[in-house]
mmCIF file with all atom_site columns, C-alpha atoms in Angstrom:
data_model
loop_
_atom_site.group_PDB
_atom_site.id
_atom_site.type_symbol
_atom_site.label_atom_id
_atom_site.label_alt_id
_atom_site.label_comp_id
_atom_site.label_asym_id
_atom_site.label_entity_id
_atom_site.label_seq_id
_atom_site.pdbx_PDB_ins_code
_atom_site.Cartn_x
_atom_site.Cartn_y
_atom_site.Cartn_z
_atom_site.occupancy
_atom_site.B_iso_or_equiv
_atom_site.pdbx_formal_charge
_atom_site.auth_seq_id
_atom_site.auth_comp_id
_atom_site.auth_asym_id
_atom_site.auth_atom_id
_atom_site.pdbx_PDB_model_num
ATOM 1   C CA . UNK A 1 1   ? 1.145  -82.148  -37.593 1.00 0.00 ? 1   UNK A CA 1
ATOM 2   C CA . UNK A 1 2   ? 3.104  -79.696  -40.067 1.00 0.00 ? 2   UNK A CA 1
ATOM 3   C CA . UNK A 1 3   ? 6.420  -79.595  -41.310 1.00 0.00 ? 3   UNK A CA 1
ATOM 4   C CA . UNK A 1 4   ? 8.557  -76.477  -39.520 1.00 0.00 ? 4   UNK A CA 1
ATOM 5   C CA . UNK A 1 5   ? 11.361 -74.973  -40.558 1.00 0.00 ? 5   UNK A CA 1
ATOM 6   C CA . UNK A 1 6   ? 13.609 -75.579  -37.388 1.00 0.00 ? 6   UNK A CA 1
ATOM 7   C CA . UNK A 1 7   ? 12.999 -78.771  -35.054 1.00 0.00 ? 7   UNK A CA 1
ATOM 8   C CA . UNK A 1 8   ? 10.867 -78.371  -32.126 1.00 0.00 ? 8   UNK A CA 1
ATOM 9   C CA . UNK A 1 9   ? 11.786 -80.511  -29.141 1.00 0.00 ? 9   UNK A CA 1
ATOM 10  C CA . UNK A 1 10  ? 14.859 -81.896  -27.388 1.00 0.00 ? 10  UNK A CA 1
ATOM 11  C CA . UNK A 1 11  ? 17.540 -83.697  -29.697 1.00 0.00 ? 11  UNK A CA 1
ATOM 12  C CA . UNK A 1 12  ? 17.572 -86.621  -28.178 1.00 0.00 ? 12  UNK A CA 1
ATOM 13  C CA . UNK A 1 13  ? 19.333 -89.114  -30.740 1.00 0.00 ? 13  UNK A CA 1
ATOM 14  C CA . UNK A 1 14  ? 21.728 -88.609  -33.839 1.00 0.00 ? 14  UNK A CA 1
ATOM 15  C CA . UNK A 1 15  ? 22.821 -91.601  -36.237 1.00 0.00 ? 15  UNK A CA 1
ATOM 16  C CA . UNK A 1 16  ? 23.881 -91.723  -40.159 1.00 0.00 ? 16  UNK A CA 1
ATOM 17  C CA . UNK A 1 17  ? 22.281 -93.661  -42.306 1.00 0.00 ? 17  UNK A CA 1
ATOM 18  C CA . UNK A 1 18  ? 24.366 -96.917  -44.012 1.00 0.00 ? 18  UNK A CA 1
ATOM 19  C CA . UNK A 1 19  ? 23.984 -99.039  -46.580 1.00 0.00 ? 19  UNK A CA 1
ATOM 20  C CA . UNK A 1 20  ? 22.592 -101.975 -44.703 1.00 0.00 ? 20  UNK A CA 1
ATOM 21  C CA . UNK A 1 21  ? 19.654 -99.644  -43.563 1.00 0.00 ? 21  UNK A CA 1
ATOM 22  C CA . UNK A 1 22  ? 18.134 -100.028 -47.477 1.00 0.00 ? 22  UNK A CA 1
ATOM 23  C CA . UNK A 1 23  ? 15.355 -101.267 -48.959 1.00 0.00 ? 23  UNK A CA 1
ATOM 24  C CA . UNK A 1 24  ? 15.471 -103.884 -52.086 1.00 0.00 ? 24  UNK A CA 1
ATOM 25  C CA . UNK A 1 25  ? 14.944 -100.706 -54.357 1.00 0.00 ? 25  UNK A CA 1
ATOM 26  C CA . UNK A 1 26  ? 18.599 -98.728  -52.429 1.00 0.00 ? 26  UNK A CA 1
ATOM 27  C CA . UNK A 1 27  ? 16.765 -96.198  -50.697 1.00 0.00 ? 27  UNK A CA 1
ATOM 28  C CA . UNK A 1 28  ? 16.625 -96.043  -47.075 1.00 0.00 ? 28  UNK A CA 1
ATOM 29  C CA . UNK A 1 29  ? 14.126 -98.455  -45.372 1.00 0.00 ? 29  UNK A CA 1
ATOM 30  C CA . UNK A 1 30  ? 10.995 -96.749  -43.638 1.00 0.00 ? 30  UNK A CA 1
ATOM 31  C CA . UNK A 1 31  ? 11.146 -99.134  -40.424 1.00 0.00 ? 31  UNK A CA 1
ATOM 32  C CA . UNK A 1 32  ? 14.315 -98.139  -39.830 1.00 0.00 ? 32  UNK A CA 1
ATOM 33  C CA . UNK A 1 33  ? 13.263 -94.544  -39.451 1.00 0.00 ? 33  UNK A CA 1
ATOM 34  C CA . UNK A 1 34  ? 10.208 -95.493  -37.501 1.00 0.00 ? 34  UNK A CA 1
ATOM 35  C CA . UNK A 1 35  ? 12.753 -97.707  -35.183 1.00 0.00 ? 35  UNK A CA 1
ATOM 36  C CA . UNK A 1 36  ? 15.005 -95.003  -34.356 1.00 0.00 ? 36  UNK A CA 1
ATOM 37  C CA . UNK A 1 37  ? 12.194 -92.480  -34.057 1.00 0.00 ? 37  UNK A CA 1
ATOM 38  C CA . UNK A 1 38  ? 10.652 -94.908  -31.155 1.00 0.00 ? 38  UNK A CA 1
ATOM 39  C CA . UNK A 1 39  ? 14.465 -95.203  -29.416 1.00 0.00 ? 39  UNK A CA 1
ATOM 40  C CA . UNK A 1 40  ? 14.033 -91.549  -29.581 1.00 0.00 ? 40  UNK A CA 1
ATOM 41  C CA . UNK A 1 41  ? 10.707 -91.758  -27.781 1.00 0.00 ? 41  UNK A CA 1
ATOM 42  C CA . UNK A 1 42  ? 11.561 -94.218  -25.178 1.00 0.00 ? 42  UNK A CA 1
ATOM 43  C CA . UNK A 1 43  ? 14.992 -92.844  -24.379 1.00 0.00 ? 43  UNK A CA 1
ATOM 44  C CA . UNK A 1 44  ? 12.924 -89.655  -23.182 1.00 0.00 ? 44  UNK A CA 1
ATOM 45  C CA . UNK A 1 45  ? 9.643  -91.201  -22.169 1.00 0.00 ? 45  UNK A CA 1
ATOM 46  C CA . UNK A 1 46  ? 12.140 -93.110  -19.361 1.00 0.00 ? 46  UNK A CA 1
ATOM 47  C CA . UNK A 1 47  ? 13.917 -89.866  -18.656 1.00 0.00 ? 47  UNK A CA 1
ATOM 48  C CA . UNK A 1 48  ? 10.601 -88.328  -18.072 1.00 0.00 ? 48  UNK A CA 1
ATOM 49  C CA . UNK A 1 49  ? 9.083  -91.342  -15.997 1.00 0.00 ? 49  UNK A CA 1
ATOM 50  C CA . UNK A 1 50  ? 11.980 -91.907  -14.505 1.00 0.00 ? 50  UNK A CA 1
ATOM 51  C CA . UNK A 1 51  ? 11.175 -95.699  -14.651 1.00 0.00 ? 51  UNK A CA 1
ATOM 52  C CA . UNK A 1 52  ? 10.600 -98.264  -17.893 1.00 0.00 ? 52  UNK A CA 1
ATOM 53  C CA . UNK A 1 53  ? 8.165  -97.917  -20.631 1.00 0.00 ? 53  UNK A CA 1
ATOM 54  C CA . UNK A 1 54  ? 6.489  -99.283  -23.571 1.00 0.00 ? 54  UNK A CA 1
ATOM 55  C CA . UNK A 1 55  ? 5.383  -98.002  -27.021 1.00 0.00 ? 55  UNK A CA 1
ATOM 56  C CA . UNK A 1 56  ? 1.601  -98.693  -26.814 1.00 0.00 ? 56  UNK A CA 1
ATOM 57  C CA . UNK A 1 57  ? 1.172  -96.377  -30.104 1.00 0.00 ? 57  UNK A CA 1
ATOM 58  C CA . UNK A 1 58  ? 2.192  -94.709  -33.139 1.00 0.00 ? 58  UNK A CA 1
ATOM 59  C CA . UNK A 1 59  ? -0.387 -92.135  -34.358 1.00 0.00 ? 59  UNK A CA 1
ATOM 60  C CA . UNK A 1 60  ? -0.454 -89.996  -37.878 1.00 0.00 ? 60  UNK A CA 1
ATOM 61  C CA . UNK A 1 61  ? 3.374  -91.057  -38.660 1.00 0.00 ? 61  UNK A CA 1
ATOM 62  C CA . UNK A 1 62  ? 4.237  -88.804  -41.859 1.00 0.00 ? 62  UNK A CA 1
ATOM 63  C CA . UNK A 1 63  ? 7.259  -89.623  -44.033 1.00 0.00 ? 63  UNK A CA 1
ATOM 64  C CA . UNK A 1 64  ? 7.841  -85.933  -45.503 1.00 0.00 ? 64  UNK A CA 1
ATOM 65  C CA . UNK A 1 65  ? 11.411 -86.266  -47.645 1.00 0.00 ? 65  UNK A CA 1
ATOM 66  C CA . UNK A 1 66  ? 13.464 -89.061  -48.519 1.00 0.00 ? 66  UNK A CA 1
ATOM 67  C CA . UNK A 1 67  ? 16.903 -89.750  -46.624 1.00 0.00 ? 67  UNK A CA 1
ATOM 68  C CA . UNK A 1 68  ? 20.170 -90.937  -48.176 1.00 0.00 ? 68  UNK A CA 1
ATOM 69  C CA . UNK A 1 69  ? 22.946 -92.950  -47.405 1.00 0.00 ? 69  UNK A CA 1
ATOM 70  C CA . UNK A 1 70  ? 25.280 -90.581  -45.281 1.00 0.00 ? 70  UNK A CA 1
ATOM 71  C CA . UNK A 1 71  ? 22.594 -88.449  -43.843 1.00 0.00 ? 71  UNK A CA 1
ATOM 72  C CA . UNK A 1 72  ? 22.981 -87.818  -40.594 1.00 0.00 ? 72  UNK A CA 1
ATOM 73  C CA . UNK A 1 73  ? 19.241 -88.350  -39.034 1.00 0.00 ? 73  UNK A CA 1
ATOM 74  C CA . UNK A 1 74  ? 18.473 -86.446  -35.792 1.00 0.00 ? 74  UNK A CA 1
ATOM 75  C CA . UNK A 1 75  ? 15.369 -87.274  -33.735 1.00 0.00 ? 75  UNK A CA 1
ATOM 76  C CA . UNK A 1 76  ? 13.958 -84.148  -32.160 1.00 0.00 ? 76  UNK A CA 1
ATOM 77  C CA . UNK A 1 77  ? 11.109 -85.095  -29.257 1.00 0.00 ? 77  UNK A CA 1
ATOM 78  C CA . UNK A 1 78  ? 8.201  -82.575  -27.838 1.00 0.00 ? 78  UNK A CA 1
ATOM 79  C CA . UNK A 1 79  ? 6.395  -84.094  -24.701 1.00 0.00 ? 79  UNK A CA 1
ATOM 80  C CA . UNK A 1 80  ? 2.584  -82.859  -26.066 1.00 0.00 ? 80  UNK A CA 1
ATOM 81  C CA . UNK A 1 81  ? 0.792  -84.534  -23.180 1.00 0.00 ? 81  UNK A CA 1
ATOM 82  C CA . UNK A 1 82  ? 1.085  -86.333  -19.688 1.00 0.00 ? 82  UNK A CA 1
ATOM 83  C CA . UNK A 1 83  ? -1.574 -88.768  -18.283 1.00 0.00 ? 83  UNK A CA 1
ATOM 84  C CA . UNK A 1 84  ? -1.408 -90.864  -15.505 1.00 0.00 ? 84  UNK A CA 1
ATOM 85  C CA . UNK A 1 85  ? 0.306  -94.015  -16.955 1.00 0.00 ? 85  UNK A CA 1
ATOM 86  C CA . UNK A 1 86  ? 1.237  -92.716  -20.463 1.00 0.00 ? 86  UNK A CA 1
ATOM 87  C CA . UNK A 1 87  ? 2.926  -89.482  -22.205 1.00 0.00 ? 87  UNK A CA 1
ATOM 88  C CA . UNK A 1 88  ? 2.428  -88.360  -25.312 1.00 0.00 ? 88  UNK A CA 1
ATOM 89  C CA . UNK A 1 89  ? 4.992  -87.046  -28.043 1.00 0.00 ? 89  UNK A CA 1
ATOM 90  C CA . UNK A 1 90  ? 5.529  -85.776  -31.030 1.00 0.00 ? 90  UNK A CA 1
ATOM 91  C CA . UNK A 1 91  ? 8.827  -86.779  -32.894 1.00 0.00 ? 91  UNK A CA 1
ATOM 92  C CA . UNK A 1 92  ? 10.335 -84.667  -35.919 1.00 0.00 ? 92  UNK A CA 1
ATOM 93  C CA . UNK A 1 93  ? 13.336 -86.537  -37.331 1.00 0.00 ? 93  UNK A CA 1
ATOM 94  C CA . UNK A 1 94  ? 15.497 -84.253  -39.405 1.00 0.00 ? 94  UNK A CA 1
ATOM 95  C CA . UNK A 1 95  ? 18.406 -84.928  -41.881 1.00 0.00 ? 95  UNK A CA 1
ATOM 96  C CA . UNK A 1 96  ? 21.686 -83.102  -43.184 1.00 0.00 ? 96  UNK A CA 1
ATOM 97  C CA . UNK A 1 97  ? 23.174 -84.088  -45.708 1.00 0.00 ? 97  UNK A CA 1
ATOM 98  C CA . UNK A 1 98  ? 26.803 -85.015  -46.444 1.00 0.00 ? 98  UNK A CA 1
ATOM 99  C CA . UNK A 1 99  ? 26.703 -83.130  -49.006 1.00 0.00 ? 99  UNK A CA 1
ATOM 100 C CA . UNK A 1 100 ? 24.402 -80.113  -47.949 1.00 0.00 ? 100 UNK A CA 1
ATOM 101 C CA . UNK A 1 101 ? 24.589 -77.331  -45.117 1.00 0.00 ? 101 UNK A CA 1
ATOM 102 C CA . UNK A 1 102 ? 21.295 -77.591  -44.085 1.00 0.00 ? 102 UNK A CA 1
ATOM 103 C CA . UNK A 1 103 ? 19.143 -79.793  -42.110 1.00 0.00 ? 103 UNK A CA 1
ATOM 104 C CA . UNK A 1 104 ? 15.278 -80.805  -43.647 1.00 0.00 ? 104 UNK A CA 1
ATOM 105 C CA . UNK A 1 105 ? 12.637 -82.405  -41.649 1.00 0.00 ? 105 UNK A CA 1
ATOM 106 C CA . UNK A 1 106 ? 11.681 -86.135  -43.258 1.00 0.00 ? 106 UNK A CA 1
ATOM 107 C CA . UNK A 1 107 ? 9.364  -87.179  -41.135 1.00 0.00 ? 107 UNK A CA 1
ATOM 108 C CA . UNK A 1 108 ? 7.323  -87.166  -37.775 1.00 0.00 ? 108 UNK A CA 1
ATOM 109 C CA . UNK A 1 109 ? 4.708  -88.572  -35.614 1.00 0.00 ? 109 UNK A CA 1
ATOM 110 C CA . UNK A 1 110 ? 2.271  -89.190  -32.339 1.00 0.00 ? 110 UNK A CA 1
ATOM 111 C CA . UNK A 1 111 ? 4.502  -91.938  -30.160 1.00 0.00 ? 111 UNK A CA 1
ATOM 112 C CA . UNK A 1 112 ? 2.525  -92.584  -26.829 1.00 0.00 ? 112 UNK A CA 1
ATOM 113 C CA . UNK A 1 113 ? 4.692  -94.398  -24.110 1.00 0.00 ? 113 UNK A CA 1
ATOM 114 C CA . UNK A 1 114 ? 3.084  -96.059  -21.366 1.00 0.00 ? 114 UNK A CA 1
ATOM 115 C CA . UNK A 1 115 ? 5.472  -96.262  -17.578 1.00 0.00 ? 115 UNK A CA 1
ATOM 116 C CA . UNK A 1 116 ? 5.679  -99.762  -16.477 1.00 0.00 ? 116 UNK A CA 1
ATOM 117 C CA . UNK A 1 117 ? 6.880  -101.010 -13.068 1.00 0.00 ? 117 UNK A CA 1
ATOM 118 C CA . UNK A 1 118 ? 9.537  -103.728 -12.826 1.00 0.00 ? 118 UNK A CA 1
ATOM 119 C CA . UNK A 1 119 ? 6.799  -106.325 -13.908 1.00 0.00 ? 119 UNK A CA 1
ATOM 120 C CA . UNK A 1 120 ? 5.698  -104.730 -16.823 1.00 0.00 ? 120 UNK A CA 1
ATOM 121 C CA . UNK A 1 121 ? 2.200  -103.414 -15.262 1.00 0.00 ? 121 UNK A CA 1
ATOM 122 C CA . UNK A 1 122 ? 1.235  -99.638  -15.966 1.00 0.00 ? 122 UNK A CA 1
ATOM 123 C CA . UNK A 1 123 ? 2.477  -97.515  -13.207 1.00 0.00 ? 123 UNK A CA 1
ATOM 124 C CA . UNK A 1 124 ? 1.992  -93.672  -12.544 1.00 0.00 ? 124 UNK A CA 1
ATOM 125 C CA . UNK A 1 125 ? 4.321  -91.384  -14.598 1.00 0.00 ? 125 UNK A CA 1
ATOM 126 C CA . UNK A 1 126 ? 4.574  -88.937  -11.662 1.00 0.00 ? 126 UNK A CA 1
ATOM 127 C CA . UNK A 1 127 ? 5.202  -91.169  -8.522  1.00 0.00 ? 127 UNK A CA 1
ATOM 128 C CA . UNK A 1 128 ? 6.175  -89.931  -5.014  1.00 0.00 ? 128 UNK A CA 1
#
C-alpha cells in the first residue's frame, strides 16, 4: 500500500469530524477512523454481493496524517479481489480541511468482507 496523490476507488462515504470523535489527548480518535472506513467497506461489499456481509479482516491498516476537528473525511473503496464467499478491498480515507483547498490521504487499508445469507452462513458473492 502507498500513499497517492488523488483517491483511487469509488467515494462511497463523506462525514466531518466533531468534537465527540476525540481522544483524551483532543485529537481525533483512531477507531473512529477505522469504524467509518469499515461502513465504507460494507456499504460496498453489500452493493457488490448484493446480499449481507461481515468484516472477517482488517489487513496492513496505515494511519498516514492526522485529521482535525472539521475535516471533512471521505472514504474512497477499490474492490482488489473477489473469491467465492469474500471480496477484498482496499480503503483510502482522505481529508479536506476547513481551512485548506485540498484534500490529503490519512490513512488506508486491506478490509475483507465475507457475503452471508439471511442466517449469517457464508454464501457465494456471485449467485444466480
Amino acid at each position: 500500500m502507498t500513499k497517492t496523490s488523488e483517491p483511487r476507488g469509488q467515494l462511497v462515504t463523506r462525514i466531518v469530524a466533531m468534537p465527540a470523535d476525540t481522544n483524551a489527548n483532543g485529537d481525533v480518535f483512531g477507531g473512529w477512523l477505522v469504524s467509518n472506513m469499515d461502513l465504507a467497506g460494507g456499504i460496498e461489499g453489500r452493493r457488490r454481493a448484493k446480499c449481507r456481509v461481515v468484516t472477517v479482516a482488517i489487513d496492513g491498516m496505515k494511519f498516514l496524517k492526522p485529521i482535525r476537528i472539521g475535516d471533512t473525511v471521505g472514504c474512497y473503496v477499490e474492490l482488489l479481489k473477489v473469491g467465492r464467499t469474500s471480496m477484498e478491498f482496499k480503503i483510502e480515507a482522505w481529508a479536506l480541511s476547513f481551512y485548506a483547498e485540498k484534500h490529503q490521504q490519512v490513512a488506508e487499508g486491506l478490509f475483507t468482507f465475507v457475503a452471508i445469507d439471511d442466517n449469517g452462513k457464508p454464501q457465494p458473492v456471485d449467485r444466480s
